Coordinates of C-alpha atoms in Angstrom, one line a residue:
Chain C
M1 CA 0.0 0.0 0.0
T2 CA 1.3 3.4 -0.8
T3 CA 0.3 6.5 1.1
A4 CA 0.1 9.9 -0.7
I5 CA 3.2 12.0 -0.5
A6 CA 2.7 15.7 0.2
V7 CA 6.2 16.9 -0.2
E8 CA 9.3 15.2 -1.5
A9 CA 12.9 16.4 -1.6
Q10 CA 15.1 14.7 -4.1
S11 CA 18.8 15.0 -3.4
A12 CA 18.2 18.6 -2.4
R13 CA 21.5 20.5 -2.0
K14 CA 22.1 24.1 -0.9
D15 CA 25.4 25.9 -1.0
Y16 CA 25.9 29.4 0.3
G17 CA 28.7 31.6 -0.9
S18 CA 31.2 30.4 -3.5
G19 CA 34.8 29.3 -3.9
Q20 CA 36.7 28.8 -0.7
F21 CA 33.9 30.5 1.3
A22 CA 31.2 28.0 0.1
V23 CA 29.2 26.4 2.9
R24 CA 27.1 23.4 2.2
A25 CA 23.9 24.0 4.3
L26 CA 22.1 21.0 2.8
D27 CA 24.0 18.0 1.5
D28 CA 21.9 16.0 -1.0
V29 CA 18.9 15.4 1.3
S30 CA 16.1 13.2 0.1
V31 CA 13.0 12.8 2.1
R32 CA 9.3 12.0 1.6
I33 CA 6.7 13.5 3.8
E34 CA 3.3 11.8 3.9
K35 CA 0.1 13.7 3.3
G36 CA -1.7 14.7 6.5
S37 CA 1.1 14.0 8.8
F38 CA 2.9 16.0 11.4
F39 CA 6.5 15.9 10.3
T40 CA 9.3 17.4 12.3
L41 CA 12.8 18.4 11.2
L42 CA 14.8 18.2 14.4
G43 CA 18.4 19.2 14.9
P44 CA 20.8 21.7 16.4
S45 CA 21.3 25.2 14.9
G46 CA 23.1 25.0 11.6
C47 CA 22.0 21.5 10.8
G48 CA 20.1 22.6 7.6
K49 CA 16.5 22.1 8.9
T50 CA 15.5 25.7 8.3
T51 CA 17.2 25.7 4.9
L52 CA 15.2 22.6 3.9
L53 CA 12.0 24.4 5.0
R54 CA 12.9 27.5 3.0
L55 CA 13.5 25.4 -0.1
I56 CA 10.0 23.9 0.4
A57 CA 8.5 27.4 0.9
G58 CA 10.3 28.7 -2.1
F59 CA 12.3 31.4 -0.3
E60 CA 15.5 29.8 -1.7
T61 CA 16.1 27.6 -4.7
P62 CA 18.3 24.5 -4.3
S63 CA 21.8 24.4 -5.8
A64 CA 21.0 21.0 -7.0
G65 CA 18.1 18.5 -6.7
K66 CA 14.4 18.9 -6.8
I67 CA 11.4 19.7 -4.6
L68 CA 8.1 18.1 -5.4
L69 CA 4.7 19.0 -4.0
G70 CA 2.1 16.4 -4.5
G71 CA 4.3 14.9 -7.2
R72 CA 4.6 18.2 -9.1
D73 CA 8.0 19.7 -9.6
I74 CA 7.9 23.1 -7.8
T75 CA 11.7 23.6 -7.4
Y76 CA 11.8 26.9 -9.2
D77 CA 8.3 28.2 -8.5
P78 CA 8.2 31.5 -6.6
P79 CA 6.7 31.4 -3.1
N80 CA 3.5 33.1 -4.2
K81 CA 2.8 30.3 -6.7
R82 CA 3.0 27.5 -4.1
P83 CA 0.0 26.3 -2.1
V84 CA 2.3 26.3 0.9
N85 CA 2.2 28.7 3.8
T86 CA 4.6 29.5 6.6
V87 CA 4.4 30.4 10.3
F88 CA 7.5 32.4 10.9
Q89 CA 9.7 32.4 14.0
S90 CA 9.2 36.1 14.4
Y91 CA 5.5 35.7 13.4
A92 CA 5.9 38.5 10.8
L93 CA 2.4 39.8 11.3
F94 CA 1.7 43.0 9.2
P95 CA 1.8 45.8 11.8
H96 CA -0.4 48.1 9.8
L97 CA -3.3 45.6 9.4
T98 CA -5.8 44.4 12.0
V99 CA -5.9 40.8 13.1
A100 CA -8.8 40.1 10.7
Q101 CA -7.0 41.7 7.8
N102 CA -3.8 39.8 8.6
I103 CA -5.7 36.5 8.5
G104 CA -7.5 37.4 5.3
F105 CA -4.3 38.6 3.5
G106 CA -3.6 35.4 1.7
L107 CA -7.1 35.0 0.4
Q108 CA -7.2 38.7 -0.6
M109 CA -4.1 38.3 -2.6
L110 CA -5.6 35.2 -4.3
G111 CA -8.4 37.6 -5.4
R112 CA -11.2 35.7 -3.6
P113 CA -14.5 37.6 -3.1
K114 CA -15.0 39.6 0.0
R115 CA -17.7 37.5 1.4
E116 CA -15.7 34.3 1.1
I117 CA -12.7 36.0 2.8
A118 CA -14.9 37.3 5.7
A119 CA -16.3 33.8 6.2
A120 CA -12.8 32.2 6.2
V121 CA -11.5 34.8 8.7
D122 CA -14.4 34.2 11.1
K123 CA -13.8 30.4 10.8
M124 CA -10.1 30.9 11.5
L125 CA -10.7 33.3 14.4
A126 CA -12.9 30.7 16.0
L127 CA -10.4 27.9 15.3
V128 CA -7.7 29.8 17.3
Q129 CA -10.1 31.2 19.8
L130 CA -9.5 34.9 19.0
E131 CA -13.0 36.0 18.1
D132 CA -12.9 39.1 20.3
F133 CA -9.6 40.4 18.8
A134 CA -10.5 40.7 15.1
G135 CA -10.2 44.5 15.1
R136 CA -7.0 44.7 17.1
K137 CA -3.6 45.5 15.7
P138 CA -0.9 42.8 16.2
Q139 CA 1.1 44.9 18.6
Q140 CA -1.8 45.1 21.0
L141 CA -1.7 41.3 21.5
S142 CA 0.4 39.1 23.8
G143 CA 3.1 36.8 22.4
G144 CA 0.8 33.8 22.6
Q145 CA -2.1 35.6 20.8
Q146 CA 0.3 36.8 18.0
Q147 CA 1.4 33.3 17.6
R148 CA -2.2 32.1 17.1
V149 CA -2.9 34.9 14.6
A150 CA 0.2 33.9 12.6
L151 CA -1.1 30.3 12.6
A152 CA -4.6 31.4 11.5
R153 CA -3.1 33.6 8.8
A154 CA -1.1 30.7 7.4
L155 CA -4.0 28.3 7.6
A156 CA -6.7 30.6 6.2
P157 CA -5.9 29.9 2.5
E158 CA -6.0 26.2 3.3
P159 CA -2.6 25.3 2.0
E160 CA -1.6 21.8 1.1
V161 CA 1.4 22.1 3.5
L162 CA 1.9 24.3 6.5
L163 CA 5.5 25.1 7.4
L164 CA 6.4 26.1 10.9
D165 CA 9.8 27.6 11.6
E166 CA 10.5 27.2 15.3
P167 CA 7.2 29.0 16.1
L168 CA 7.2 28.3 19.8
S169 CA 10.7 29.4 20.7
A170 CA 9.7 32.9 21.7
L171 CA 7.1 31.7 24.2
D172 CA 7.6 30.9 27.9
L173 CA 7.5 27.3 29.0
K174 CA 3.9 27.1 30.2
L175 CA 2.6 28.7 27.0
R176 CA 4.8 26.6 24.9
K177 CA 3.3 23.4 26.4
E178 CA -0.2 24.8 25.8
M179 CA 0.7 25.7 22.2
Q180 CA 2.2 22.2 21.5
R181 CA -1.2 20.6 22.3
E182 CA -3.0 23.4 20.3
L183 CA -0.8 22.8 17.3
K184 CA -1.4 19.1 17.4
R185 CA -5.2 19.8 17.7
L186 CA -5.1 22.1 14.7
Q187 CA -3.2 19.7 12.6
T188 CA -5.7 16.9 13.4
E189 CA -8.7 19.1 12.9
T190 CA -7.6 20.5 9.5
G191 CA -5.8 17.4 8.2
I192 CA -3.2 19.7 6.6
T193 CA 0.4 18.4 6.4
F194 CA 2.5 20.2 9.0
I195 CA 6.3 20.4 8.6
F196 CA 7.7 21.6 11.9
V197 CA 11.2 22.8 12.4
T198 CA 12.6 22.7 16.0
H199 CA 15.8 22.2 18.0
D200 CA 13.7 21.1 21.0
Q201 CA 13.6 17.3 21.2
E202 CA 10.7 17.3 23.6
E203 CA 8.6 19.4 21.2
A204 CA 9.5 17.0 18.5
L205 CA 8.6 13.9 20.5
T206 CA 5.3 15.2 21.9
M207 CA 3.8 16.4 18.6
S208 CA 5.2 14.5 15.6
D209 CA 4.0 11.6 13.6
R210 CA 7.5 11.3 12.2
I211 CA 10.8 13.0 13.0
A212 CA 13.8 13.5 10.8
V213 CA 16.9 14.1 12.9
M214 CA 19.4 16.4 11.0
R215 CA 23.0 17.2 11.5
K216 CA 25.4 19.1 9.3
G217 CA 23.1 19.2 6.3
N218 CA 22.2 15.6 6.4
I219 CA 19.3 13.6 7.7
L220 CA 20.6 11.0 10.1
Q221 CA 17.4 9.1 10.9
I222 CA 13.7 9.3 10.1
G223 CA 11.1 7.5 12.2
A224 CA 8.2 7.7 14.6
P225 CA 9.1 9.4 17.9
R226 CA 9.1 6.0 19.8
E227 CA 11.3 4.4 17.2
I228 CA 13.8 7.3 17.3
Y229 CA 13.9 7.4 21.0
N230 CA 14.1 3.6 21.6
H231 CA 16.3 2.7 18.6
P232 CA 18.6 5.6 17.9
K233 CA 20.8 4.8 14.9
D234 CA 23.9 6.5 16.1
R235 CA 25.5 8.3 19.0
F236 CA 24.4 11.7 17.9
V237 CA 20.8 10.8 17.6
A238 CA 20.8 9.0 20.9
D239 CA 22.5 12.0 22.6
F240 CA 20.3 14.6 20.9
I241 CA 17.0 13.0 21.8
G242 CA 16.9 12.6 25.5
E243 CA 19.7 11.7 27.9
T244 CA 21.7 8.6 27.2
N245 CA 24.5 6.6 28.8
F246 CA 27.2 5.6 26.4
L247 CA 29.3 2.5 27.2
S248 CA 32.2 1.2 25.3
G249 CA 32.7 -2.5 24.9
T250 CA 33.8 -5.3 22.6
V251 CA 31.6 -8.0 21.0
E252 CA 32.1 -11.3 22.7
E253 CA 30.0 -14.4 21.8
G254 CA 26.8 -12.6 21.1
A255 CA 27.1 -10.4 24.0
I256 CA 29.1 -7.3 24.8
R257 CA 32.0 -7.1 27.2
L258 CA 32.2 -3.7 28.8
T259 CA 35.5 -2.0 29.6
S260 CA 34.6 -2.6 33.3
G261 CA 34.8 -6.4 32.5
D262 CA 31.0 -6.9 32.9
L263 CA 29.1 -8.8 30.2
V264 CA 25.9 -7.3 28.9
E265 CA 23.3 -9.0 26.7
A266 CA 22.5 -6.9 23.7
P267 CA 21.7 -7.5 20.0
T268 CA 25.1 -7.2 18.3
Q269 CA 23.5 -6.7 14.8
G270 CA 26.3 -8.8 13.3
R271 CA 29.1 -6.5 14.5
S272 CA 32.4 -7.5 15.9
G273 CA 35.2 -5.7 17.6
K274 CA 34.7 -2.4 19.5
V275 CA 31.1 -1.1 19.8
T276 CA 29.2 1.6 21.6
L277 CA 26.2 0.8 23.7
A278 CA 23.5 3.3 24.5
V279 CA 21.2 2.9 27.5
R280 CA 18.5 5.4 28.6
P281 CA 18.8 6.5 32.2
E282 CA 15.2 5.5 33.0
Q283 CA 15.9 1.9 31.8
V284 CA 18.6 1.3 34.4
R285 CA 17.4 -0.6 37.5
I286 CA 19.1 -0.6 40.8
S287 CA 19.0 -3.3 43.5
G288 CA 20.9 -4.2 46.6
A289 CA 24.6 -5.2 46.4
G290 CA 25.6 -8.7 45.2
D291 CA 22.5 -9.3 43.0
P292 CA 23.4 -12.2 40.7
G293 CA 23.5 -11.3 36.9
S294 CA 23.9 -7.6 37.7
L295 CA 26.7 -5.1 37.4
A296 CA 28.4 -4.0 40.6
A297 CA 28.5 -0.2 41.0
T298 CA 29.1 2.5 43.6
V299 CA 26.9 5.5 44.1
A300 CA 28.8 8.6 43.2
D301 CA 26.0 11.2 43.6
S302 CA 22.3 11.4 43.9
V303 CA 20.3 14.4 42.7
Y304 CA 16.7 14.9 43.7
F305 CA 14.5 16.5 40.9
G306 CA 11.0 16.2 42.5
T307 CA 9.4 13.4 40.5
D308 CA 12.7 11.8 39.6
T309 CA 16.0 11.2 41.3
H310 CA 19.1 11.0 39.1
C311 CA 21.6 8.6 40.5
H312 CA 25.1 8.8 39.2
L313 CA 26.8 5.4 39.5
R314 CA 30.3 4.2 38.8
L315 CA 31.3 0.7 37.5
A316 CA 34.5 -1.1 38.6
D317 CA 36.7 0.8 36.0
G318 CA 35.2 4.2 36.8
T319 CA 32.7 4.3 33.8
E320 CA 29.8 6.6 34.9
I321 CA 26.2 5.6 34.4
V322 CA 23.2 7.7 35.2
A323 CA 20.0 6.0 36.4
R324 CA 16.8 7.9 36.6
L325 CA 14.6 6.6 39.4
Q326 CA 11.1 7.6 40.2
S327 CA 11.4 9.3 43.6
A328 CA 8.4 7.4 45.0
A329 CA 10.0 4.1 44.1
S330 CA 13.5 4.9 45.3
G331 CA 12.1 5.4 48.8
E332 CA 12.3 8.3 51.3
A333 CA 15.9 7.8 52.2
G334 CA 17.2 7.3 48.7
L335 CA 20.7 6.3 48.0
A336 CA 23.8 7.9 49.7
R337 CA 27.2 8.5 48.2
G338 CA 29.4 5.5 48.5
D339 CA 26.6 2.9 48.7
Q340 CA 27.4 -0.4 47.0
V341 CA 24.6 -1.4 44.6
S342 CA 23.8 -3.7 41.7
L343 CA 22.5 -2.4 38.4
R344 CA 21.0 -4.0 35.4
F345 CA 19.4 -2.8 32.2
E346 CA 15.8 -3.5 31.3
A347 CA 15.3 -6.1 28.5
G348 CA 16.1 -4.5 25.1
A349 CA 17.3 -1.3 26.8
A350 CA 20.9 -1.6 25.7
Q351 CA 21.3 -0.7 22.0
V352 CA 24.4 -0.9 19.9
V353 CA 24.7 2.5 18.1
D354 CA 27.0 3.8 15.4
E355 CA 29.7 6.2 16.6
Chain Y
M1 CA 17.2 62.1 44.4
A2 CA 17.8 58.4 43.9
D3 CA 19.3 59.0 40.5
T4 CA 23.0 59.7 41.0
R5 CA 24.1 59.2 37.4
F6 CA 26.1 62.0 35.7
S7 CA 23.8 64.5 34.0
V8 CA 24.8 67.6 32.1
S9 CA 21.7 69.3 33.3
R10 CA 23.0 69.5 36.8
L11 CA 26.3 71.2 35.9
P12 CA 26.6 74.8 37.3
G13 CA 25.5 77.4 34.8
F14 CA 23.6 74.9 32.7
S15 CA 20.3 76.8 32.7
T16 CA 21.9 80.2 32.1
I17 CA 23.7 78.9 29.0
A18 CA 20.6 77.1 27.8
V19 CA 18.4 80.2 28.1
G20 CA 21.2 82.3 26.4
V21 CA 21.3 79.9 23.5
F22 CA 17.6 79.9 23.0
I23 CA 17.5 83.7 23.1
I24 CA 20.2 83.9 20.4
L25 CA 18.3 81.3 18.3
Y26 CA 14.8 82.7 18.7
L27 CA 15.1 86.4 19.4
P28 CA 15.7 87.4 15.8
I29 CA 12.8 85.3 14.7
L30 CA 10.6 86.9 17.4
M31 CA 11.7 90.3 16.2
L32 CA 10.8 89.5 12.7
V33 CA 7.3 88.3 13.7
I34 CA 6.7 91.3 15.9
Y35 CA 7.8 93.8 13.3
S36 CA 5.5 92.2 10.7
F37 CA 2.8 93.8 12.8
N38 CA 4.4 97.2 12.8
G39 CA 2.2 100.2 12.1
G40 CA 5.0 102.2 10.4
N41 CA 7.2 101.5 7.4
S42 CA 10.3 100.7 9.4
I43 CA 11.7 97.3 10.4
A44 CA 13.6 98.8 13.2
V45 CA 11.3 101.4 14.8
W46 CA 8.1 100.3 16.4
E47 CA 5.2 102.6 15.5
G48 CA 2.2 100.7 17.0
F49 CA 0.3 97.5 16.1
S50 CA -1.2 97.0 12.7
L51 CA -2.1 94.2 10.4
Q52 CA -1.5 96.4 7.3
W53 CA 1.5 94.5 5.9
Y54 CA -0.4 91.2 5.4
P55 CA -3.1 92.5 3.0
K56 CA -0.4 94.7 1.4
A57 CA 1.7 91.7 0.7
W58 CA -1.3 89.7 -0.5
N59 CA -2.4 92.5 -2.9
N60 CA 1.1 92.9 -4.3
E61 CA 0.8 91.2 -7.8
Q62 CA 4.5 90.4 -7.7
V63 CA 4.3 88.7 -4.4
R64 CA 1.4 86.5 -5.5
D65 CA 3.3 85.6 -8.7
V66 CA 6.6 84.6 -7.0
T67 CA 4.7 82.7 -4.2
M68 CA 2.8 80.7 -6.8
R69 CA 6.1 79.9 -8.6
S70 CA 7.8 78.9 -5.3
L71 CA 4.9 76.6 -4.4
T72 CA 4.9 75.0 -7.9
I73 CA 8.6 74.4 -7.8
A74 CA 8.5 73.1 -4.2
S75 CA 5.6 70.7 -4.9
A76 CA 7.1 69.3 -8.1
A77 CA 10.6 69.0 -6.6
A78 CA 9.2 67.4 -3.4
L79 CA 7.3 64.8 -5.4
I80 CA 10.2 64.0 -7.8
S81 CA 12.8 63.9 -5.1
T82 CA 10.6 61.7 -2.8
T83 CA 9.9 59.2 -5.6
V84 CA 13.6 59.0 -6.4
A85 CA 14.5 58.8 -2.7
L86 CA 12.0 56.0 -2.1
M87 CA 13.5 54.0 -4.9
A88 CA 17.0 54.7 -3.7
A89 CA 16.1 53.7 -0.2
L90 CA 14.5 50.5 -1.4
G91 CA 17.6 49.8 -3.4
T92 CA 20.0 50.4 -0.5
T93 CA 18.1 48.6 2.2
R94 CA 16.7 45.7 0.3
R95 CA 19.9 44.0 -0.7
K96 CA 22.9 42.4 0.9
Q97 CA 25.5 44.8 2.3
T98 CA 28.2 45.2 -0.2
K99 CA 31.5 46.9 -0.2
G100 CA 30.3 49.9 -2.2
Q101 CA 27.4 50.5 0.2
T102 CA 29.1 53.5 2.0
F103 CA 30.0 55.0 -1.3
V104 CA 26.4 54.7 -2.5
Y105 CA 25.2 56.5 0.6
L106 CA 27.8 59.2 0.0
M107 CA 26.7 59.6 -3.6
I108 CA 23.0 59.9 -2.6
N109 CA 23.7 62.4 0.1
Q110 CA 26.2 64.4 -2.0
P111 CA 24.1 67.6 -1.9
L112 CA 24.4 67.7 1.9
M113 CA 28.2 67.7 1.7
V114 CA 29.2 69.5 -1.5
P115 CA 29.1 73.4 -1.0
E116 CA 25.9 74.6 -2.5
I117 CA 27.7 77.3 -4.4
V118 CA 29.7 74.6 -6.3
T119 CA 26.5 72.8 -7.3
A120 CA 25.0 76.1 -8.3
V121 CA 27.8 77.0 -10.6
A122 CA 27.9 73.5 -12.0
L123 CA 24.2 73.5 -12.7
L124 CA 24.5 77.0 -14.3
I125 CA 27.0 75.7 -16.8
V126 CA 25.1 72.6 -17.7
F127 CA 21.7 74.3 -18.0
A128 CA 23.2 77.1 -20.0
A129 CA 24.5 74.6 -22.5
I130 CA 21.1 72.9 -22.6
K131 CA 19.3 76.3 -23.0
V132 CA 21.4 77.1 -26.0
A133 CA 20.9 73.7 -27.5
T134 CA 17.2 73.4 -27.0
G135 CA 15.9 76.9 -26.5
Y136 CA 13.8 75.8 -23.6
Q137 CA 13.6 78.5 -20.9
G138 CA 10.8 77.2 -18.6
L139 CA 10.6 76.2 -14.9
G140 CA 11.9 72.7 -15.7
Y141 CA 15.5 73.7 -14.8
L142 CA 14.6 75.0 -11.4
I143 CA 12.4 72.0 -10.7
L144 CA 15.2 69.6 -11.7
A145 CA 17.8 71.5 -9.7
H146 CA 15.6 71.6 -6.6
S147 CA 14.7 67.9 -7.0
A148 CA 18.4 67.0 -7.0
F149 CA 19.3 68.8 -3.8
C150 CA 16.1 67.7 -2.1
I151 CA 16.8 64.0 -2.5
P152 CA 18.9 63.5 0.6
F153 CA 16.2 65.3 2.7
A154 CA 13.6 62.9 1.4
Y155 CA 16.0 59.9 1.5
L156 CA 17.0 60.0 5.1
P157 CA 13.6 59.6 6.8
I158 CA 12.5 57.0 4.3
R159 CA 15.7 54.9 4.8
A160 CA 15.3 55.2 8.6
R161 CA 11.8 53.8 8.2
L162 CA 12.8 51.0 5.9
E163 CA 15.7 50.0 8.1
G164 CA 13.3 49.6 11.0
M165 CA 11.1 47.3 9.0
D166 CA 11.3 43.5 9.4
L167 CA 12.3 42.1 6.0
T168 CA 10.4 38.9 7.0
L169 CA 7.2 40.9 6.4
E170 CA 7.9 41.0 2.7
T171 CA 8.8 37.3 2.7
A172 CA 5.5 36.6 4.5
A173 CA 3.5 38.5 1.9
G174 CA 5.1 36.5 -0.9
D175 CA 4.4 33.3 1.1
L176 CA 0.7 34.5 1.2
Y177 CA 0.4 34.6 -2.6
A178 CA 1.3 38.3 -3.1
T179 CA 3.1 39.1 -6.3
P180 CA 6.2 41.3 -5.8
W181 CA 4.1 44.3 -6.9
Q182 CA 1.2 43.4 -4.5
T183 CA 3.8 43.0 -1.7
F184 CA 5.1 46.5 -2.4
R185 CA 1.5 47.9 -2.7
H186 CA 0.0 46.2 0.3
V187 CA 2.9 45.8 2.7
T188 CA 6.0 47.8 2.0
L189 CA 4.4 51.1 0.9
P190 CA 1.9 51.4 3.8
I191 CA 4.6 50.7 6.3
V192 CA 7.0 53.1 4.7
M193 CA 4.3 55.8 4.1
P194 CA 5.0 57.9 7.3
G195 CA 8.7 58.1 6.3
A196 CA 7.7 59.0 2.7
I197 CA 5.4 61.8 3.9
A198 CA 8.0 63.1 6.3
G199 CA 10.5 63.1 3.4
L200 CA 8.0 64.9 1.2
M201 CA 7.5 67.6 3.7
L202 CA 11.2 68.0 4.4
A203 CA 12.0 68.2 0.7
F204 CA 9.1 70.8 0.3
V205 CA 10.5 73.1 3.0
T206 CA 14.0 72.7 1.7
S207 CA 13.0 73.7 -1.8
L208 CA 10.8 76.5 -0.6
D209 CA 13.6 78.5 1.0
D210 CA 16.4 77.9 -1.4
V211 CA 18.3 81.0 -2.6
I212 CA 21.7 80.2 -3.9
I213 CA 21.0 77.5 -6.5
T214 CA 17.8 79.3 -7.5
L215 CA 19.7 82.6 -8.1
F216 CA 22.2 80.8 -10.4
V217 CA 19.7 78.6 -12.3
K218 CA 16.7 80.9 -12.8
S219 CA 16.0 82.6 -16.1
A220 CA 14.8 86.2 -16.2
G221 CA 11.4 86.7 -14.6
Q222 CA 11.6 83.4 -12.7
D223 CA 12.0 84.9 -9.2
T224 CA 10.9 82.7 -6.3
L225 CA 9.7 84.0 -3.0
P226 CA 13.2 84.0 -1.4
T227 CA 15.0 85.6 -4.3
Y228 CA 12.2 88.2 -4.6
M229 CA 12.6 89.0 -0.9
L230 CA 16.3 89.3 -1.3
A231 CA 15.9 91.7 -4.2
Q232 CA 13.3 93.7 -2.2
I233 CA 15.5 94.1 0.8
R234 CA 18.4 95.3 -1.3
R235 CA 16.3 97.9 -2.9
S236 CA 14.3 99.3 0.0
V237 CA 13.6 97.9 3.4
S238 CA 9.9 97.2 3.9
A239 CA 8.0 95.4 6.6
E240 CA 6.2 93.6 3.8
V241 CA 9.1 91.2 3.8
N242 CA 8.5 90.5 7.5
A243 CA 4.9 89.6 6.8
I244 CA 5.9 87.2 4.1
S245 CA 8.6 85.7 6.2
T246 CA 6.2 85.2 9.1
L247 CA 3.8 83.4 6.8
L248 CA 6.6 81.2 5.5
L249 CA 7.6 80.5 9.1
V250 CA 4.1 79.4 10.0
L251 CA 4.0 77.1 7.0
T252 CA 7.3 75.6 7.9
V253 CA 6.4 75.1 11.6
I254 CA 3.2 73.3 10.5
L255 CA 5.1 71.0 8.1
L256 CA 7.9 70.3 10.6
T257 CA 5.4 69.5 13.3
G258 CA 3.8 67.1 10.9
F259 CA 7.2 65.6 10.2
F260 CA 7.9 65.2 13.9
L261 CA 4.6 63.6 14.6
L262 CA 5.0 61.1 11.7
T263 CA 8.5 60.1 12.6
R264 CA 7.8 59.8 16.3
K265 CA 5.0 57.3 15.8
R266 CA 6.3 53.7 16.0
T267 CA 4.9 50.6 14.7

């Protein structure tokens, strides 16, 4: 079965500058984004995620490669000829227009009749719950309200694809959490394909259907949030998405011998020689000293975070492992520095990753 | 006072100097305005209050003639220079910073730096050649000359306005299906408008009171208000000139107040 593809990049490349100053912002990236999905481009600044977004929006043209929208080549179409709208990081609301005029701008430029525009604006105002603010100017609104106007403005022309360029980064934490749910709701209600750019892994995990992790102009891994979190392909992805313990070891008879001398069961994926193991802190279990089949460790530090307690443990050779324990489960007293304990990894927790 | 930072306004003698400077700046203007209401014919001896000079100036055929010419030239020059300045400002703020940028700014603002007398002589030479070649003697020369030296006055407020404008707004307009022309018409122009009107008014005022270039460029019988007044004062001193100056002052104050209000407003 094939699902419809909303946007496809074929070996999209973007170089800035020329000669010795040339910088490759995007290095032959190919990706297919399914229609109606919430797709996130995730990576640190300078990874090329915004460049890819700008290629799809038409603000830049690729140095090589193609951009397809619904199977149609739009690589060299100007932005105003693409049924794609953008929510900008700075919102970019027109300061001389009211909220209603901002939202209606796209349809007005498309030459739609006034009555149709008014109806669409009303619908959008209701969708983002700003009915009472239609006549206000953007600068009379709070940051969260401006954000919603920007969303409504981009959604009003009912684009095939909505691009969101780190739209939540200017909001405070509480509002950001609220808007994350709001965005997900809007995406589900409208059924429009959302392409969301962020450097915030939590944002990516909570909202996305699929995530592409990017680094240095390349996509390292594409997958559902759970897949990326539980089976990171390499050390960068594992480290960027959530906290991870990295352990060095050598493959030995279908298991892995750590530098501490302990043997850990893990799928070796046909590898041999030196490998890196990744283990999530919440998948480390602690029990009393001398538990058979466990790794002996010493408590180096224990930090209380409210719901969690982060326990820093040391193996025999000094390798540090962080375990995240639920405070309720770890008991009132918790663990003290210097305590001898046993630790083991949950089944399937230890993953071999590329360096 | 809780504020202990250094402030010039608390230095000894500050208010004395400030008052002195304001007197030097405004006393002559005040004198001019007062004597425009003089009952006598003198601009130095007060002979009682009268409004006689205003109707006298108005009924003077020559004054009406030169005023109309001044307003025509100033309006045309303001429109032309503001249009050119708007395009120049768009060109200098809407592209990547290049090495020649400072040079371009200097070129545009050249009339502010080159002594006016130099420009005047240069224009005289060029226009004289054109007059001989074409035979055209009209107001066009004065309008062109005024437009040229008014450009920087129109350019500076427009550029200030454009530089304060988020370029993403134009990107956003394009994203929302606006063609480049629609983007200019519906986004750039409305946002830059206060700057353009401010530039228009500054250019108008600058053109209105120009003497040097006008004297050099004008053909016979093309006196403007300032050159007419200069000629009048040389011939015989009359309080009529005071009345005209006062009216010009009022016009200028109105325009500059408008300029201030427009540039102060932020978006």
